[in-house]
CSV table of C-alpha atoms in Angstrom, one decimal:
chain,number,residue,atom,x,y,z
H,137,UNK,CA,0.2,-0.1,-0.1
H,138,UNK,CA,2.9,2.8,0.8
H,139,UNK,CA,4.6,1.9,-2.6
H,140,UNK,CA,1.0,2.4,-4.2
H,141,UNK,CA,0.9,5.5,-2.5
H,142,UNK,CA,4.6,6.8,-3.3
H,143,UNK,CA,4.0,5.5,-7.0
H,144,UNK,CA,1.2,7.8,-7.7
H,145,UNK,CA,3.1,10.7,-5.8
H,146,UNK,CA,5.4,10.7,-8.6
H,147,UNK,CA,2.7,10.5,-11.1
H,148,UNK,CA,1.7,13.9,-9.9
H,149,UNK,CA,3.2,16.5,-12.0
H,150,UNK,CA,5.4,19.3,-10.5
H,151,UNK,CA,3.0,22.5,-9.6
H,152,UNK,CA,4.2,25.2,-12.1
H,153,UNK,CA,5.8,28.2,-10.3
H,154,UNK,CA,3.3,31.2,-9.5
H,155,UNK,CA,3.3,33.7,-12.2
H,156,UNK,CA,1.5,36.9,-10.9
H,157,UNK,CA,3.2,37.9,-8.3
H,158,UNK,CA,3.8,41.3,-6.5
H,159,UNK,CA,6.9,43.4,-7.0
H,160,UNK,CA,8.8,43.6,-3.6
H,161,UNK,CA,11.1,46.4,-4.2
H,162,UNK,CA,12.8,48.3,-1.2
H,163,UNK,CA,11.9,52.8,-1.5
H,164,UNK,CA,13.8,55.0,-3.4
H,165,UNK,CA,16.9,57.1,-2.0
H,166,UNK,CA,15.7,60.0,-2.5
H,167,UNK,CA,13.1,62.5,-3.8
H,168,UNK,CA,16.0,63.0,-7.2
H,169,UNK,CA,16.4,58.8,-7.9
H,170,UNK,CA,12.2,59.2,-8.1
H,171,UNK,CA,12.1,62.0,-10.3
H,172,UNK,CA,14.8,60.7,-12.6
H,173,UNK,CA,13.3,57.3,-13.3
H,174,UNK,CA,9.9,58.9,-13.6
H,175,UNK,CA,11.5,61.1,-16.2
H,176,UNK,CA,12.9,58.6,-18.3
H,177,UNK,CA,9.7,56.1,-18.3
H,178,UNK,CA,7.8,59.5,-19.3
H,179,UNK,CA,9.7,60.6,-22.1
H,180,UNK,CA,10.3,56.6,-23.6
H,181,UNK,CA,6.4,55.9,-23.2
H,182,UNK,CA,6.1,59.4,-25.0
H,183,UNK,CA,8.5,58.8,-27.9
H,184,UNK,CA,6.6,55.3,-28.5
H,185,UNK,CA,3.3,56.1,-27.6
H,186,UNK,CA,1.8,54.3,-31.1
H,187,UNK,CA,3.7,51.2,-30.1
H,188,UNK,CA,2.8,48.1,-28.1
H,189,UNK,CA,5.5,46.0,-28.5
H,190,UNK,CA,7.7,46.9,-25.0
H,191,UNK,CA,7.2,47.1,-21.6
H,192,UNK,CA,9.1,49.8,-19.5
H,193,UNK,CA,9.2,49.7,-15.9
H,194,UNK,CA,10.6,51.7,-12.7
H,195,UNK,CA,12.0,49.8,-9.7
H,196,UNK,CA,10.1,46.6,-10.3
H,197,UNK,CA,11.0,43.5,-9.3
H,198,UNK,CA,12.4,40.9,-12.1
H,199,UNK,CA,11.1,37.1,-11.0
H,200,UNK,CA,14.0,34.9,-12.7
H,201,UNK,CA,13.9,31.7,-10.6
H,202,UNK,CA,12.0,29.3,-8.7
H,203,UNK,CA,15.3,29.5,-6.2
H,204,UNK,CA,15.3,33.0,-6.0
H,205,UNK,CA,11.4,33.0,-5.6
H,206,UNK,CA,12.4,30.8,-2.4
H,207,UNK,CA,15.2,32.6,-0.9
H,208,UNK,CA,13.5,35.9,-1.2
H,209,UNK,CA,16.4,37.3,-3.0
H,210,UNK,CA,14.6,39.4,-5.3
H,211,UNK,CA,16.5,41.9,-7.7
H,212,UNK,CA,14.7,44.9,-9.5
H,213,UNK,CA,16.7,47.3,-11.4
H,214,UNK,CA,15.3,50.8,-11.3
H,215,UNK,CA,14.5,51.1,-15.0
H,216,UNK,CA,14.5,48.7,-17.7
H,217,UNK,CA,13.0,48.0,-21.4
H,218,UNK,CA,12.0,44.4,-22.8
H,219,UNK,CA,11.6,44.6,-26.4
H,220,UNK,CA,8.9,42.8,-28.4
H,221,UNK,CA,6.6,41.7,-26.0
H,222,UNK,CA,3.1,42.5,-24.8
H,223,UNK,CA,2.5,46.2,-23.8
H,224,UNK,CA,0.1,45.6,-20.5
H,225,UNK,CA,0.1,46.6,-17.1
H,226,UNK,CA,2.2,43.8,-14.9
H,227,UNK,CA,2.3,43.5,-10.9
H,228,UNK,CA,6.1,42.7,-11.4
H,229,UNK,CA,8.2,40.7,-14.5
H,230,UNK,CA,8.3,37.4,-13.9
H,231,UNK,CA,10.8,35.8,-16.7
H,232,UNK,CA,8.9,32.0,-16.7
H,233,UNK,CA,5.8,33.8,-17.0
H,234,UNK,CA,7.1,36.0,-20.0
H,235,UNK,CA,8.6,32.9,-22.4
H,236,UNK,CA,11.8,33.6,-21.2
H,237,UNK,CA,12.6,37.0,-21.7
H,238,UNK,CA,15.0,39.2,-19.5
H,239,UNK,CA,15.1,42.7,-19.9
H,240,UNK,CA,16.8,44.1,-22.9
H,241,UNK,CA,18.3,47.4,-21.4
H,242,UNK,CA,18.6,48.4,-17.3
H,243,UNK,CA,19.6,51.3,-15.7
H,244,UNK,CA,20.6,52.0,-12.2
H,245,UNK,CA,20.5,55.1,-10.6
H,246,UNK,CA,23.5,54.5,-8.4
H,247,UNK,CA,23.4,55.9,-4.4
H,248,UNK,CA,26.1,55.7,-1.8
H,249,UNK,CA,24.6,52.8,-0.6
H,250,UNK,CA,23.6,50.8,-3.7
H,251,UNK,CA,26.6,52.7,-6.4
H,252,UNK,CA,29.1,48.9,-4.9
H,253,UNK,CA,26.4,46.4,-5.5
H,254,UNK,CA,25.6,48.3,-9.2
H,255,UNK,CA,28.9,48.5,-10.3
H,256,UNK,CA,29.7,44.7,-9.0
H,257,UNK,CA,27.2,42.0,-8.6
H,258,UNK,CA,24.3,43.2,-10.1
H,259,UNK,CA,26.9,43.9,-13.3
H,260,UNK,CA,28.1,40.4,-13.5
H,261,UNK,CA,24.1,39.5,-12.4
H,262,UNK,CA,23.3,41.4,-15.9
H,263,UNK,CA,26.3,39.9,-18.1
H,264,UNK,CA,26.0,36.2,-16.8
H,265,UNK,CA,22.7,35.3,-16.2
H,266,UNK,CA,20.2,37.8,-17.3
H,267,UNK,CA,22.4,37.9,-20.4
H,268,UNK,CA,21.0,41.7,-21.2
H,269,UNK,CA,22.3,43.0,-23.8
H,270,UNK,CA,22.7,46.6,-22.4
H,271,UNK,CA,23.1,48.3,-19.1
H,272,UNK,CA,23.7,51.7,-18.2
H,273,UNK,CA,24.1,53.4,-14.8
H,274,UNK,CA,24.3,57.3,-13.8
H,275,UNK,CA,24.1,58.9,-10.2
H,276,UNK,CA,21.8,61.5,-10.2
H,277,UNK,CA,24.1,64.0,-7.8
H,278,UNK,CA,28.0,63.2,-8.6
H,279,UNK,CA,26.7,62.9,-12.7
H,280,UNK,CA,28.6,59.4,-12.9
H,281,UNK,CA,27.4,57.9,-16.0
H,282,UNK,CA,28.8,54.4,-17.5
H,283,UNK,CA,27.0,52.1,-20.2
H,284,UNK,CA,28.1,48.8,-21.6
H,285,UNK,CA,27.1,46.3,-24.2
H,286,UNK,CA,27.2,42.7,-23.8
H,287,UNK,CA,29.5,41.6,-27.0
H,288,UNK,CA,29.5,38.8,-27.1
H,289,UNK,CA,29.6,37.3,-23.5
H,290,UNK,CA,31.1,40.3,-21.7
H,291,UNK,CA,30.0,43.7,-20.8
H,292,UNK,CA,32.6,46.3,-22.9
H,293,UNK,CA,32.1,49.9,-22.2
H,294,UNK,CA,30.1,51.9,-24.8
H,295,UNK,CA,32.5,54.7,-26.2
H,296,UNK,CA,30.4,58.3,-25.7
H,297,UNK,CA,30.0,60.4,-28.5
H,298,UNK,CA,31.4,64.0,-29.2
H,299,UNK,CA,28.2,65.3,-26.9
H,300,UNK,CA,29.0,63.1,-23.7
H,301,UNK,CA,26.2,60.7,-25.1
H,302,UNK,CA,26.3,56.9,-25.1
H,303,UNK,CA,24.1,54.8,-28.3
H,304,UNK,CA,22.0,52.6,-26.9
H,305,UNK,CA,21.3,49.7,-30.1
H,306,UNK,CA,18.3,48.5,-28.4
H,307,UNK,CA,16.4,51.5,-28.4
H,308,UNK,CA,17.9,53.2,-31.2
H,309,UNK,CA,18.5,56.3,-28.5
H,310,UNK,CA,21.3,58.0,-27.4
H,311,UNK,CA,21.4,58.4,-23.6
H,312,UNK,CA,22.8,61.6,-22.1
H,313,UNK,CA,23.2,64.0,-19.5
H,314,UNK,CA,21.2,67.5,-20.0
H,315,UNK,CA,20.9,69.8,-17.2
H,316,UNK,CA,21.9,67.1,-14.5
H,317,UNK,CA,19.3,64.4,-15.5
H,318,UNK,CA,19.8,61.4,-17.7
H,319,UNK,CA,17.6,62.0,-21.0
H,320,UNK,CA,17.2,60.3,-24.2
H,321,UNK,CA,18.1,61.9,-27.6
H,322,UNK,CA,17.0,60.5,-30.7
H,323,UNK,CA,19.7,59.9,-33.3
H,324,UNK,CA,19.3,63.3,-35.0
H,325,UNK,CA,19.9,64.5,-31.7
H,326,UNK,CA,16.9,65.8,-30.5
H,327,UNK,CA,15.8,65.7,-27.3
H,328,UNK,CA,13.1,63.1,-26.2
H,329,UNK,CA,10.5,65.6,-24.1
H,330,UNK,CA,8.2,64.8,-21.2
H,331,UNK,CA,4.7,65.0,-22.1
H,332,UNK,CA,4.7,68.3,-20.5
H,333,UNK,CA,7.4,69.8,-22.1
H,334,UNK,CA,5.8,68.6,-25.8
H,335,UNK,CA,2.8,70.6,-24.2
H,336,UNK,CA,4.8,73.7,-23.6
H,337,UNK,CA,6.9,73.4,-26.7
H,338,UNK,CA,3.9,73.4,-28.8
H,339,UNK,CA,2.1,76.1,-27.1
H,340,UNK,CA,5.3,78.1,-27.4
H,341,UNK,CA,5.2,77.6,-30.9
H,342,UNK,CA,1.3,78.2,-31.8
H,343,UNK,CA,2.2,81.6,-29.7
H,344,UNK,CA,5.0,82.3,-32.3
H,345,UNK,CA,2.7,81.0,-35.2
H,346,UNK,CA,0.0,83.4,-34.1
H,347,UNK,CA,2.9,86.4,-33.3
H,348,UNK,CA,4.0,85.9,-37.2
H,349,UNK,CA,0.7,86.1,-38.3
H,350,UNK,CA,-0.2,89.1,-36.5
H,351,UNK,CA,3.1,90.5,-37.9
H,352,UNK,CA,2.3,89.6,-41.4
H,353,UNK,CA,-1.4,90.6,-41.2
H,354,UNK,CA,-0.5,94.3,-40.1
H,355,UNK,CA,2.2,94.1,-42.6
H,356,UNK,CA,-0.6,93.6,-45.3
H,357,UNK,CA,-2.7,96.4,-43.5
H,358,UNK,CA,0.2,99.0,-43.9
H,359,UNK,CA,0.8,97.9,-47.2
H,360,UNK,CA,-2.6,98.2,-48.2
H,361,UNK,CA,-2.7,101.6,-46.4
H,362,UNK,CA,0.2,102.2,-48.3
H,363,UNK,CA,-1.6,101.0,-52.0
H,364,UNK,CA,-4.7,103.3,-50.5
H,365,UNK,CA,-2.6,106.3,-50.3
H,366,UNK,CA,-0.8,105.3,-53.5
H,367,UNK,CA,-4.4,104.8,-55.7
H,368,UNK,CA,-5.6,108.4,-53.8
H,369,UNK,CA,-2.6,110.6,-55.2
H,370,UNK,CA,-3.1,108.4,-58.6
H,371,UNK,CA,-6.7,109.8,-58.6
H,372,UNK,CA,-5.3,113.2,-57.9
H,373,UNK,CA,-3.1,113.3,-60.4
H,374,UNK,CA,-5.5,111.8,-62.8
H,375,UNK,CA,-7.6,114.9,-61.8
H,376,UNK,CA,-5.4,117.5,-62.3
H,377,UNK,CA,-4.6,116.0,-65.3
H,378,UNK,CA,-8.3,115.8,-66.9
H,379,UNK,CA,-8.8,119.6,-65.4
H,380,UNK,CA,-5.7,120.7,-67.4
H,381,UNK,CA,-6.6,119.1,-70.2
H,382,UNK,CA,-9.8,120.9,-70.0
H,383,UNK,CA,-8.7,123.9,-69.3
H,384,UNK,CA,-6.4,123.7,-72.4
H,385,UNK,CA,-9.3,122.6,-74.2
H,386,UNK,CA,-11.2,126.0,-73.0
H,387,UNK,CA,-8.3,127.9,-74.6
H,388,UNK,CA,-8.3,126.2,-77.9
H,389,UNK,CA,-11.6,127.0,-78.2
H,390,UNK,CA,-11.0,130.1,-76.6
H,391,UNK,CA,-8.4,130.9,-79.7
H,392,UNK,CA,-10.5,129.4,-82.1
H,393,UNK,CA,-13.1,131.9,-81.2
H,394,UNK,CA,-10.9,134.4,-81.2
H,395,UNK,CA,-9.6,133.9,-85.1
H,396,UNK,CA,-12.9,133.1,-86.7
H,397,UNK,CA,-14.2,137.0,-85.0
H,398,UNK,CA,-11.0,138.1,-87.0
H,399,UNK,CA,-12.0,136.6,-89.7
H,400,UNK,CA,-15.5,137.9,-90.0
H,401,UNK,CA,-14.0,141.3,-89.4
H,402,UNK,CA,-11.6,140.4,-92.3
H,403,UNK,CA,-9.0,140.1,-91.0
H,404,UNK,CA,-6.7,137.7,-91.8
H,405,UNK,CA,-4.3,136.3,-88.7
H,406,UNK,CA,-0.4,136.0,-90.4
H,407,UNK,CA,0.7,132.4,-90.4
H,408,UNK,CA,3.7,132.2,-87.6
């Protein structure tokens, strides 16, 4: 009977690990860390607003093994992007529930308490276990900024361009420091704006356009006034010409009348 029970237990398939797991990350170090992460997320989501093939998150747990789940040894990047996946809300990123997909790009926001791990153990984890193609870190106070590309099995540091920006093949964007914050830039060098910045820029352009329209309208009014003035002068000149012609005609008629009177008196004027 004991053997039968044991055999029955062996026939039962193992229970699959859960996939609907809440994120379990510590609080962020400072308000500046929070602002930086919100900035990265909102800029990318606005830029890719028409795309449905990515997932971006901040301060979210990534569950990559059942052993990690049991040990509660959670590793959550400050910011990460997964490509070629469904864009939808998630409680956490569970690798075994996402067809084995790991983040394509990771950004850690350094702090005094985490910088050692971010430069050491986390970098090794992302390189060797997750095999994430790109890894960046940025310190919001010291402005330390560095990026790595996995080529082909180890991270190699990405060389900056003339502006000090680092190119991301995964995002097809530059990452660089602007106004003491880490920002995205397009391949053409344009700053990727937040929704508020884009709205403000659109408003500014609309205001500038209205100003230009007002200036053009004022110029048109000025030209029209000059045209009207010129037309008035032309009309006045034409009136003077008409008056002069009328006077000349009157003088000619008077002269002819005088000549006729002389002829009537038998006086023939001498030809000039």
